[in-house]
Amino acid sequence: MRSLRLQIVPLMISGGLLLTACDQVRFPGASGQQDAEPKLIEEPAAPDTEETGPTEVDLPVRPESSAGEAAIDWEAARSDLAARPIEEREGSFQVASGDAAPPVPVFLPSAPVSVQGGESDVRFQSMSDGYYAFFPGEKYDTVVNGTNKIIAAPGEQPAARNEAFNFQPTMTGAQISFSRYGADYLVEFECKELTNGLPACITQEEAEAFATDLVISGTR
């Protein structure tokens, strides 16, 4: 009897090991579990390689400067021109009259400007909004501009026209502006030499004297 009991125990131990091993093995369909479906690995989308143009940026809308034409007092201009002695008008620089005249009364020096030897002659050019006149000189060249254009700052009315002189130094000399008959005029003085590195060829008093000497020389 003792020897038989010893033989049974190893069998039970072996059976226990067998059951434990079998319990760890999973068979398809065993214990009511279904085979797990394989997961599909999604590939990342390819980047869009199509070239796109620059992105438009909405800029703030800013008011623009307004431009208009001045109301010219042609009657007063013709009256002042007729009041000049005929000999003065004949001896000065000749400007076309009537419809061929510039769209503003023309102001020019009453006397010929001194010209340095070898310099070009006086040049006059009528333009769509006024005129341009060039006078060469010994110490400086002079440019006289007239225009009927009126520029107003954004949201503002055009400044009132007045006949006062406005003198300003510039990088090349000086300039002086004024208004007559509703038109605007600008006289520029371009120095030919510098003094201590500065364009000091004309003073404010000399510039105002030159502008005062300008006389009406043509009108429509």
Tab-separated table of C-alpha atoms in Angstrom, residues 2-216:
chain	number	residue	atom	x	y	z
A	2	ARG	CA	2.725	2.494	0.772
A	3	SER	CA	4.432	1.985	-2.556
A	4	LEU	CA	1.172	2.564	-4.478
A	5	ARG	CA	0.552	5.952	-2.799
A	6	LEU	CA	3.952	7.132	-3.790
A	7	GLN	CA	3.194	6.420	-7.414
A	8	ILE	CA	-0.081	8.351	-7.431
A	9	VAL	CA	1.368	11.576	-6.035
A	10	PRO	CA	3.778	12.190	-8.903
A	11	LEU	CA	0.946	11.678	-11.314
A	12	MET	CA	-1.168	14.295	-9.615
A	13	ILE	CA	1.708	16.727	-9.581
A	14	SER	CA	2.362	16.053	-13.221
A	15	GLY	CA	-1.305	16.540	-13.967
A	16	GLY	CA	-1.270	19.819	-12.121
A	17	LEU	CA	1.647	21.011	-14.149
A	18	LEU	CA	-0.064	19.899	-17.314
A	19	LEU	CA	-3.269	21.711	-16.473
A	20	THR	CA	-1.377	24.839	-15.601
A	21	ALA	CA	0.476	24.761	-18.885
A	22	CYS	CA	-2.694	24.058	-20.850
A	23	ASP	CA	-4.449	26.899	-19.106
A	24	GLN	CA	-1.847	29.324	-20.384
A	25	VAL	CA	-2.268	28.302	-24.047
A	26	ARG	CA	-4.948	30.117	-25.987
A	27	PHE	CA	-6.590	28.326	-28.881
A	28	PRO	CA	-8.684	29.925	-31.543
A	29	GLY	CA	-12.290	29.966	-30.384
A	30	ALA	CA	-11.446	28.841	-26.872
A	31	SER	CA	-13.141	30.359	-23.806
A	32	GLY	CA	-15.625	32.229	-26.099
A	33	GLN	CA	-12.962	34.697	-27.310
A	34	GLN	CA	-12.742	35.627	-30.993
A	35	ASP	CA	-9.573	36.193	-32.914
A	36	ALA	CA	-8.548	39.896	-32.732
A	37	GLU	CA	-8.635	41.569	-36.130
A	38	PRO	CA	-5.303	43.044	-37.238
A	39	LYS	CA	-5.207	46.831	-36.915
A	40	LEU	CA	-4.625	48.848	-40.060
A	41	ILE	CA	-1.772	51.342	-39.755
A	42	GLU	CA	-2.800	54.594	-41.340
A	43	GLU	CA	-0.026	56.265	-43.249
A	44	PRO	CA	0.335	60.027	-42.648
A	45	ALA	CA	-1.016	62.178	-45.451
A	46	ALA	CA	1.599	63.447	-47.838
A	47	PRO	CA	2.240	67.167	-47.435
A	48	ASP	CA	0.758	69.439	-50.045
A	49	THR	CA	3.669	70.284	-52.291
A	50	GLU	CA	1.670	72.591	-54.531
A	51	GLU	CA	3.216	76.041	-54.472
A	52	THR	CA	0.945	78.818	-53.358
A	53	GLY	CA	1.316	82.524	-53.984
A	54	PRO	CA	2.044	85.111	-51.285
A	55	THR	CA	-0.698	85.641	-48.787
A	56	GLU	CA	-2.607	88.850	-49.366
A	57	VAL	CA	-2.580	91.242	-46.461
A	58	ASP	CA	-5.438	93.656	-45.945
A	59	LEU	CA	-3.860	97.058	-45.505
A	60	PRO	CA	-5.693	99.817	-43.665
A	61	VAL	CA	-7.491	102.258	-45.919
A	62	ARG	CA	-6.016	105.698	-45.504
A	63	PRO	CA	-7.504	108.905	-46.879
A	64	GLU	CA	-5.658	110.291	-49.871
A	65	SER	CA	-4.685	113.852	-50.584
A	66	SER	CA	-7.109	115.630	-52.848
A	67	ALA	CA	-6.090	117.697	-55.858
A	68	GLY	CA	-8.085	120.299	-57.711
A	69	GLU	CA	-7.680	123.258	-60.022
A	70	ALA	CA	-7.541	126.816	-58.765
A	71	ALA	CA	-10.084	129.373	-59.880
A	72	ILE	CA	-7.967	131.902	-61.792
A	73	ASP	CA	-8.947	135.563	-61.855
A	74	TRP	CA	-8.153	136.055	-65.528
A	75	GLU	CA	-9.864	139.440	-65.668
A	76	ALA	CA	-7.522	140.889	-63.027
A	77	ALA	CA	-4.506	139.329	-64.758
A	78	ARG	CA	-5.404	140.819	-68.139
A	79	SER	CA	-6.013	144.197	-66.533
A	80	ASP	CA	-2.591	144.208	-64.839
A	81	LEU	CA	-0.858	143.105	-68.040
A	82	ALA	CA	-2.548	145.882	-70.031
A	83	ALA	CA	-1.408	148.408	-67.426
A	84	ARG	CA	2.260	147.693	-68.131
A	85	PRO	CA	3.932	150.108	-70.545
A	86	ILE	CA	4.110	148.660	-74.021
A	87	GLU	CA	7.877	149.210	-74.236
A	88	GLU	CA	8.416	147.074	-71.126
A	89	ARG	CA	6.393	144.236	-72.542
A	90	GLU	CA	8.174	144.333	-75.883
A	91	GLY	CA	11.615	144.339	-74.293
A	92	SER	CA	10.927	141.433	-71.949
A	93	PHE	CA	10.721	137.707	-72.557
A	94	GLN	CA	7.835	137.003	-74.938
A	95	VAL	CA	5.106	134.585	-73.880
A	96	ALA	CA	2.265	133.268	-76.015
A	97	SER	CA	-1.156	134.734	-75.322
A	98	GLY	CA	-4.739	133.589	-75.764
A	99	ASP	CA	-5.569	129.884	-75.751
A	100	ALA	CA	-1.904	129.023	-76.445
A	101	ALA	CA	-0.822	130.629	-73.165
A	102	PRO	CA	-0.178	128.503	-70.065
A	103	PRO	CA	-3.187	127.770	-67.817
A	104	VAL	CA	-1.931	130.333	-65.263
A	105	PRO	CA	-0.809	133.977	-65.573
A	106	VAL	CA	2.925	134.033	-66.293
A	107	PHE	CA	5.293	135.862	-63.927
A	108	LEU	CA	8.848	136.573	-65.121
A	109	PRO	CA	11.637	138.967	-64.112
A	110	SER	CA	11.031	142.526	-65.291
A	111	ALA	CA	14.653	142.856	-66.431
A	112	PRO	CA	16.934	140.316	-68.097
A	113	VAL	CA	18.804	138.146	-65.602
A	114	SER	CA	22.601	138.454	-65.844
A	115	VAL	CA	23.975	135.426	-67.646
A	116	GLN	CA	27.459	134.030	-67.138
A	117	GLY	CA	29.542	133.543	-70.288
A	118	GLY	CA	29.004	130.189	-71.934
A	119	GLU	CA	25.747	129.481	-70.099
A	120	SER	CA	22.635	128.410	-71.975
A	121	ASP	CA	19.886	130.899	-72.694
A	122	VAL	CA	16.634	131.340	-70.845
A	123	ARG	CA	14.296	128.374	-71.234
A	124	PHE	CA	10.510	128.510	-71.013
A	125	GLN	CA	8.149	125.556	-71.107
A	126	SER	CA	4.356	125.613	-70.958
A	127	MET	CA	2.871	122.663	-69.073
A	128	SER	CA	-0.579	121.132	-68.602
A	129	ASP	CA	-1.000	122.726	-65.179
A	130	GLY	CA	1.234	125.799	-65.493
A	131	TYR	CA	4.697	126.676	-66.734
A	132	TYR	CA	8.427	126.343	-66.049
A	133	ALA	CA	11.065	129.027	-66.703
A	134	PHE	CA	14.831	128.690	-66.261
A	135	PHE	CA	17.212	131.628	-65.911
A	136	PRO	CA	20.978	130.986	-65.656
A	137	GLY	CA	22.960	133.341	-63.463
A	138	GLU	CA	26.458	134.027	-62.209
A	139	LYS	CA	26.051	132.966	-58.568
A	140	TYR	CA	22.912	130.879	-58.922
A	141	ASP	CA	20.400	129.615	-61.473
A	142	THR	CA	16.770	130.579	-61.018
A	143	VAL	CA	13.704	128.481	-61.794
A	144	VAL	CA	10.215	129.994	-61.753
A	145	ASN	CA	7.245	127.619	-61.606
A	146	GLY	CA	3.551	128.458	-61.820
A	147	THR	CA	0.693	125.995	-61.297
A	148	ASN	CA	-3.074	125.919	-60.990
A	149	LYS	CA	-3.038	122.679	-58.993
A	150	ILE	CA	-4.249	122.821	-55.410
A	151	ILE	CA	-3.278	119.975	-53.075
A	152	ALA	CA	-5.178	119.485	-49.824
A	153	ALA	CA	-4.158	117.234	-46.942
A	154	PRO	CA	-6.379	114.173	-46.284
A	155	GLY	CA	-9.680	115.275	-44.794
A	156	GLU	CA	-8.836	118.980	-44.997
A	157	GLN	CA	-9.924	121.852	-47.204
A	158	PRO	CA	-7.353	123.592	-49.438
A	159	ALA	CA	-5.478	126.362	-47.662
A	160	ALA	CA	-6.563	129.897	-48.425
A	161	ARG	CA	-4.458	131.576	-51.126
A	162	ASN	CA	-2.511	134.662	-50.081
A	163	GLU	CA	0.168	136.860	-51.605
A	164	ALA	CA	2.619	136.687	-48.690
A	165	PHE	CA	6.116	135.417	-49.441
A	166	ASN	CA	7.203	132.133	-47.857
A	167	PHE	CA	10.995	131.753	-47.816
A	168	GLN	CA	12.764	128.460	-47.084
A	169	PRO	CA	16.428	127.380	-47.338
A	170	THR	CA	17.024	124.175	-49.312
A	171	MET	CA	19.841	121.679	-49.819
A	172	THR	CA	20.833	123.435	-53.045
A	173	GLY	CA	20.075	127.072	-52.156
A	174	ALA	CA	16.688	128.520	-51.299
A	175	GLN	CA	13.112	128.856	-52.491
A	176	ILE	CA	10.298	131.337	-52.096
A	177	SER	CA	6.602	130.768	-52.797
A	178	PHE	CA	3.547	133.015	-53.138
A	179	SER	CA	0.115	133.179	-54.764
A	180	ARG	CA	-1.309	135.573	-57.374
A	181	TYR	CA	-4.696	135.599	-59.105
A	182	GLY	CA	-5.510	132.261	-57.427
A	183	ALA	CA	-2.451	130.441	-58.863
A	184	ASP	CA	0.612	129.302	-56.899
A	185	TYR	CA	4.172	130.249	-57.790
A	186	LEU	CA	7.505	128.842	-56.629
A	187	VAL	CA	10.896	130.438	-57.275
A	188	GLU	CA	13.948	128.211	-56.715
A	189	PHE	CA	17.530	129.433	-56.413
A	190	GLU	CA	20.223	126.819	-57.120
A	191	CYS	CA	23.666	127.866	-55.910
A	192	LYS	CA	26.673	127.169	-58.110
A	193	GLU	CA	29.186	127.249	-55.267
A	194	LEU	CA	29.131	126.321	-51.585
A	195	THR	CA	30.389	128.430	-48.698
A	196	ASN	CA	31.834	126.306	-45.892
A	197	GLY	CA	29.924	123.384	-47.374
A	198	LEU	CA	26.608	125.266	-47.388
A	199	PRO	CA	24.615	126.824	-50.248
A	200	ALA	CA	24.732	130.454	-49.090
A	201	CYS	CA	24.500	132.217	-52.442
A	202	ILE	CA	21.320	134.196	-51.673
A	203	THR	CA	19.745	135.735	-48.586
A	204	GLN	CA	16.072	135.944	-47.693
A	205	GLU	CA	16.048	139.665	-48.470
A	206	GLU	CA	17.559	139.056	-51.909
A	207	ALA	CA	15.092	136.268	-52.650
A	208	GLU	CA	12.130	138.438	-51.650
A	209	ALA	CA	13.467	141.300	-53.767
A	210	PHE	CA	13.713	138.953	-56.773
A	211	ALA	CA	10.131	137.735	-56.245
A	212	THR	CA	8.865	141.301	-55.845
A	213	ASP	CA	10.487	142.220	-59.165
A	214	LEU	CA	8.558	139.517	-61.033
A	215	VAL	CA	5.911	141.011	-63.293
A	216	ILE	CA	3.013	139.550	-65.208
